[in-house]
Amino acid sequence: MNNEKYYFPNHVINQMNIPFTVKLATRFPDDIVMEQLKVATENIDEALHQIDLDFSPFRYDSLVSKYQRGEEGPMMDSENFQSVYAQSILAEQMTDSIFTPYFAGRYDPTGLVKGWAIEKTFDEFLKPLLKDTKIEGISLNGGGDIKLATRQDSDFRWGIGIENPDDLQEIIATYYLKNGAVATSGNSKRGEHIIRMNQNQVEQVTVVSNSLVDADIWATVGISAGINKFSQMINENYLSGILIDKNHEPLNFSEGLIANAQETSL
Amino acid sequence: MIKKIAGMALSFGVAIAMAIDGYIVFFKNQQTNTAVSSDSKTTTKKTSKKVATETSSGKYKDGSYTGSATSTRWGDVQVQITVSGGKLTNINVLSSPDSEQKSIQINQQAIPTYKTEAIKAQNSNIQQISGATETYKGFTGSLQNALNQAE
């Protein structure tokens, strides 16, 4: 990180009962930058609201509910539904069915939709902001799952703190990233219909990837698979991230290789 | 030059005519679908392809429909839908694995710095927090909110 001062103007959205932080990195937080942030935030807010209407299994008229009732419209007419469906089925296959988009016998992609929604709205409404040379970085954090990017010619890196599950006012580690996605899953995470394979030995899993859907699925799977099965998956799928076991020890894995994390001073 | 322009205009006209024709044949009662398809998108590739083989009495034409491809870590995925007798009879998910899937480039050093610390929001190098707690209700007291206030 260099000495030049960055500003991080941001807005918070409440959708799906989750806080979404839209945040920019800039050296010049002038009116034009602030206006772009405002417009992008409004667009993201609106899009997330529509995604909630379309994908909530609790709404009678959602695409998911219609599909559950055997209606053909969602699959035939909605490109978004097709995209979510295809990714959810693939995720099920790639994770040996530990992630499943079925709940109580019905199709319910809730565990995938949030990551997909963040990724989609980020690409659609935030990425164009990087055309402005005053904007060095863009990020969207939905309840702890983050998509981020920086200008190609920028030195700026996003500092992503990984929450300490035992003390939410603390972080246990920091990633400095230019582009990508970070997702963290814990025992208390809601909205995911995960089946625990083993007695749970894993307290929290963070996965770093290019794709947030990918990171989110693997973080979820890491919680439910149990430490042995997940270690094997880390190797086979070249995963990167941090696992915190029940002894509160962080285990670092990078590109599929697992190493004991060492506490280092900054 | 003029010939070239005229040629282009002509082929453009033909393309429009084909599009309208296609619309009438396949999408007469699915206006929303075409509206979505003409949208500009960054995440999906425009490979949406619909092949109808015969007509039927149902809402949808019989045939095989392929949705847009979405890029994933494991390559592109898309749905393939089969309609027969006007009914949706089968859904397949097609994936074309990316040969480079084993060298996922995150475009940075993905090794974290480990240090347990309470963050001072005012002079922190951290802007976003990744964690498992996620309801809006508890947001006010969160570390993320403190960082947001610091701007």
Short mmCIF file of C-alpha atoms in Angstrom, two decimals, chain A residues 96-257:
data_model
loop_
_atom_site.label_atom_id
_atom_site.label_comp_id
_atom_site.label_asym_id
_atom_site.label_seq_id
_atom_site.Cartn_x
_atom_site.Cartn_y
_atom_site.Cartn_z
CA ASP A 96 -20.48 -34.70 -4.65
CA SER A 97 -23.98 -33.48 -3.79
CA ILE A 98 -22.88 -31.90 -0.53
CA PHE A 99 -24.27 -28.70 -1.95
CA THR A 100 -27.75 -29.41 -3.19
CA PRO A 101 -30.36 -27.08 -4.66
CA TYR A 102 -33.11 -29.33 -3.37
CA PHE A 103 -34.75 -28.86 -0.03
CA ALA A 104 -37.52 -31.13 1.26
CA GLY A 105 -37.80 -32.60 -2.22
CA ARG A 106 -38.25 -29.27 -3.97
CA TYR A 107 -35.94 -27.20 -6.10
CA ASP A 108 -34.70 -24.30 -3.97
CA PRO A 109 -31.50 -22.54 -5.07
CA THR A 110 -31.44 -20.13 -2.09
CA GLY A 111 -27.90 -21.16 -1.13
CA LEU A 112 -26.59 -20.02 -4.49
CA VAL A 113 -28.75 -17.01 -5.28
CA LYS A 114 -27.07 -14.48 -3.01
CA GLY A 115 -23.62 -15.05 -4.49
CA TRP A 116 -25.06 -15.06 -7.98
CA ALA A 117 -26.97 -11.82 -7.28
CA ILE A 118 -23.86 -10.06 -5.97
CA GLU A 119 -21.83 -11.21 -8.95
CA LYS A 120 -24.49 -10.22 -11.46
CA THR A 121 -25.22 -6.76 -10.06
CA PHE A 122 -21.50 -6.11 -9.58
CA ASP A 123 -20.78 -6.91 -13.24
CA GLU A 124 -23.74 -4.96 -14.50
CA PHE A 125 -23.66 -1.81 -12.39
CA LEU A 126 -20.23 -1.43 -10.78
CA LYS A 127 -17.79 -2.65 -13.41
CA PRO A 128 -18.63 0.23 -15.78
CA LEU A 129 -17.47 2.68 -13.08
CA LEU A 130 -13.86 1.60 -13.61
CA LYS A 131 -13.95 3.53 -16.87
CA ASP A 132 -13.68 6.65 -14.74
CA THR A 133 -9.96 7.15 -14.11
CA LYS A 134 -10.70 8.68 -10.71
CA ILE A 135 -12.18 5.41 -9.48
CA GLU A 136 -9.43 2.97 -8.47
CA GLY A 137 -11.52 0.17 -7.05
CA ILE A 138 -15.05 -1.17 -6.75
CA SER A 139 -16.47 -3.65 -4.28
CA LEU A 140 -19.79 -5.12 -3.23
CA ASN A 141 -20.15 -6.90 0.09
CA GLY A 142 -23.39 -8.78 0.75
CA GLY A 143 -23.44 -9.98 4.33
CA GLY A 144 -19.78 -10.97 4.31
CA ASP A 145 -19.57 -12.30 0.76
CA ILE A 146 -17.54 -9.95 -1.39
CA LYS A 147 -16.85 -9.28 -5.05
CA LEU A 148 -14.11 -6.76 -5.82
CA ALA A 149 -12.03 -5.30 -8.63
CA THR A 150 -9.49 -2.56 -9.27
CA ARG A 151 -8.39 -0.58 -12.28
CA GLN A 152 -5.83 -2.50 -14.27
CA ASP A 153 -3.22 0.25 -14.00
CA SER A 154 -3.83 0.89 -10.32
CA ASP A 155 -1.60 -0.06 -7.39
CA PHE A 156 -4.57 -0.20 -5.12
CA ARG A 157 -5.50 -3.47 -3.43
CA TRP A 158 -8.60 -4.08 -1.40
CA GLY A 159 -7.92 -5.07 2.19
CA ILE A 160 -10.34 -7.84 3.09
CA GLY A 161 -10.47 -8.68 6.79
CA ILE A 162 -11.57 -12.18 7.73
CA GLU A 163 -13.84 -12.07 10.75
CA ASN A 164 -12.89 -13.88 13.93
CA PRO A 165 -15.88 -16.17 14.54
CA ASP A 166 -15.26 -16.02 18.28
CA ASP A 167 -15.10 -12.25 18.47
CA LEU A 168 -16.92 -10.40 15.72
CA GLN A 169 -15.12 -7.16 16.51
CA GLU A 170 -11.83 -8.76 15.51
CA ILE A 171 -10.30 -10.12 12.37
CA ILE A 172 -8.01 -13.12 12.21
CA ALA A 173 -6.42 -12.51 8.83
CA THR A 174 -6.33 -10.08 5.93
CA TYR A 175 -6.20 -10.63 2.19
CA TYR A 176 -4.96 -7.86 -0.08
CA LEU A 177 -6.58 -8.47 -3.44
CA LYS A 178 -6.88 -6.67 -6.75
CA ASN A 179 -9.68 -8.72 -8.27
CA GLY A 180 -11.81 -11.64 -7.26
CA ALA A 181 -14.26 -12.85 -4.71
CA VAL A 182 -14.20 -13.84 -1.05
CA ALA A 183 -16.92 -15.79 0.74
CA THR A 184 -17.09 -16.95 4.34
CA SER A 185 -19.42 -19.52 5.79
CA GLY A 186 -19.96 -20.38 9.43
CA ASN A 187 -22.10 -22.57 11.55
CA SER A 188 -24.76 -19.96 11.99
CA LYS A 189 -25.11 -19.00 8.38
CA ARG A 190 -28.72 -19.03 7.31
CA GLY A 191 -30.53 -19.78 4.11
CA GLU A 192 -28.40 -22.72 3.17
CA HIS A 193 -29.84 -26.14 3.21
CA ILE A 194 -26.77 -28.07 4.03
CA ILE A 195 -26.54 -31.56 5.30
CA ARG A 196 -23.81 -32.11 7.78
CA MET A 197 -21.79 -35.15 6.87
CA ASN A 198 -19.85 -35.45 10.09
CA GLN A 199 -19.89 -34.20 13.58
CA ASN A 200 -18.90 -30.69 12.92
CA GLN A 201 -15.21 -29.99 13.31
CA VAL A 202 -15.18 -26.85 11.26
CA GLU A 203 -16.15 -23.49 12.68
CA GLN A 204 -15.65 -21.19 9.72
CA VAL A 205 -14.49 -21.48 6.12
CA THR A 206 -13.35 -18.67 3.84
CA VAL A 207 -12.76 -19.29 0.13
CA VAL A 208 -11.08 -16.91 -2.33
CA SER A 209 -11.84 -17.36 -6.02
CA ASN A 210 -12.45 -15.52 -9.25
CA SER A 211 -16.14 -16.22 -8.98
CA LEU A 212 -18.31 -15.46 -5.97
CA VAL A 213 -20.78 -18.25 -6.74
CA ASP A 214 -17.84 -20.62 -6.68
CA ALA A 215 -16.35 -19.18 -3.47
CA ASP A 216 -19.71 -19.20 -1.74
CA ILE A 217 -20.54 -22.79 -2.68
CA TRP A 218 -17.16 -24.11 -1.52
CA ALA A 219 -17.30 -22.16 1.73
CA THR A 220 -20.71 -23.69 2.41
CA VAL A 221 -19.50 -27.14 1.48
CA GLY A 222 -16.46 -26.70 3.73
CA ILE A 223 -18.73 -26.29 6.74
CA SER A 224 -20.84 -29.34 6.01
CA ALA A 225 -18.36 -31.76 4.46
CA GLY A 226 -16.24 -32.28 7.52
CA ILE A 227 -12.53 -31.62 7.63
CA ASN A 228 -11.30 -34.82 5.96
CA LYS A 229 -13.63 -34.72 3.01
CA PHE A 230 -13.10 -30.99 2.56
CA SER A 231 -9.29 -31.39 2.63
CA GLN A 232 -9.63 -33.79 -0.26
CA MET A 233 -11.84 -31.32 -2.10
CA ILE A 234 -9.33 -28.52 -1.52
CA ASN A 235 -6.67 -30.64 -3.22
CA GLU A 236 -8.85 -31.77 -6.08
CA ASN A 237 -10.35 -28.38 -6.86
CA TYR A 238 -7.30 -26.16 -6.24
CA LEU A 239 -9.09 -24.11 -3.64
CA SER A 240 -7.65 -21.13 -1.78
CA GLY A 241 -8.83 -19.86 1.58
CA ILE A 242 -8.81 -20.26 5.34
CA LEU A 243 -10.45 -22.89 7.50
CA ILE A 244 -10.92 -22.44 11.22
CA ASP A 245 -11.42 -25.68 13.11
CA LYS A 246 -13.14 -26.26 16.41
CA ASN A 247 -9.87 -25.59 18.24
CA HIS A 248 -9.96 -22.13 16.67
CA GLU A 249 -6.81 -22.83 14.70
CA PRO A 250 -6.69 -21.27 11.24
CA LEU A 251 -5.64 -23.61 8.46
CA ASN A 252 -4.40 -21.91 5.31
CA PHE A 253 -4.94 -23.45 1.89
CA SER A 254 -3.70 -21.98 -1.36
CA GLU A 255 -4.25 -23.36 -4.86
CA GLY A 256 -5.11 -26.73 -3.36
CA LEU A 257 -2.17 -26.93 -0.97
#
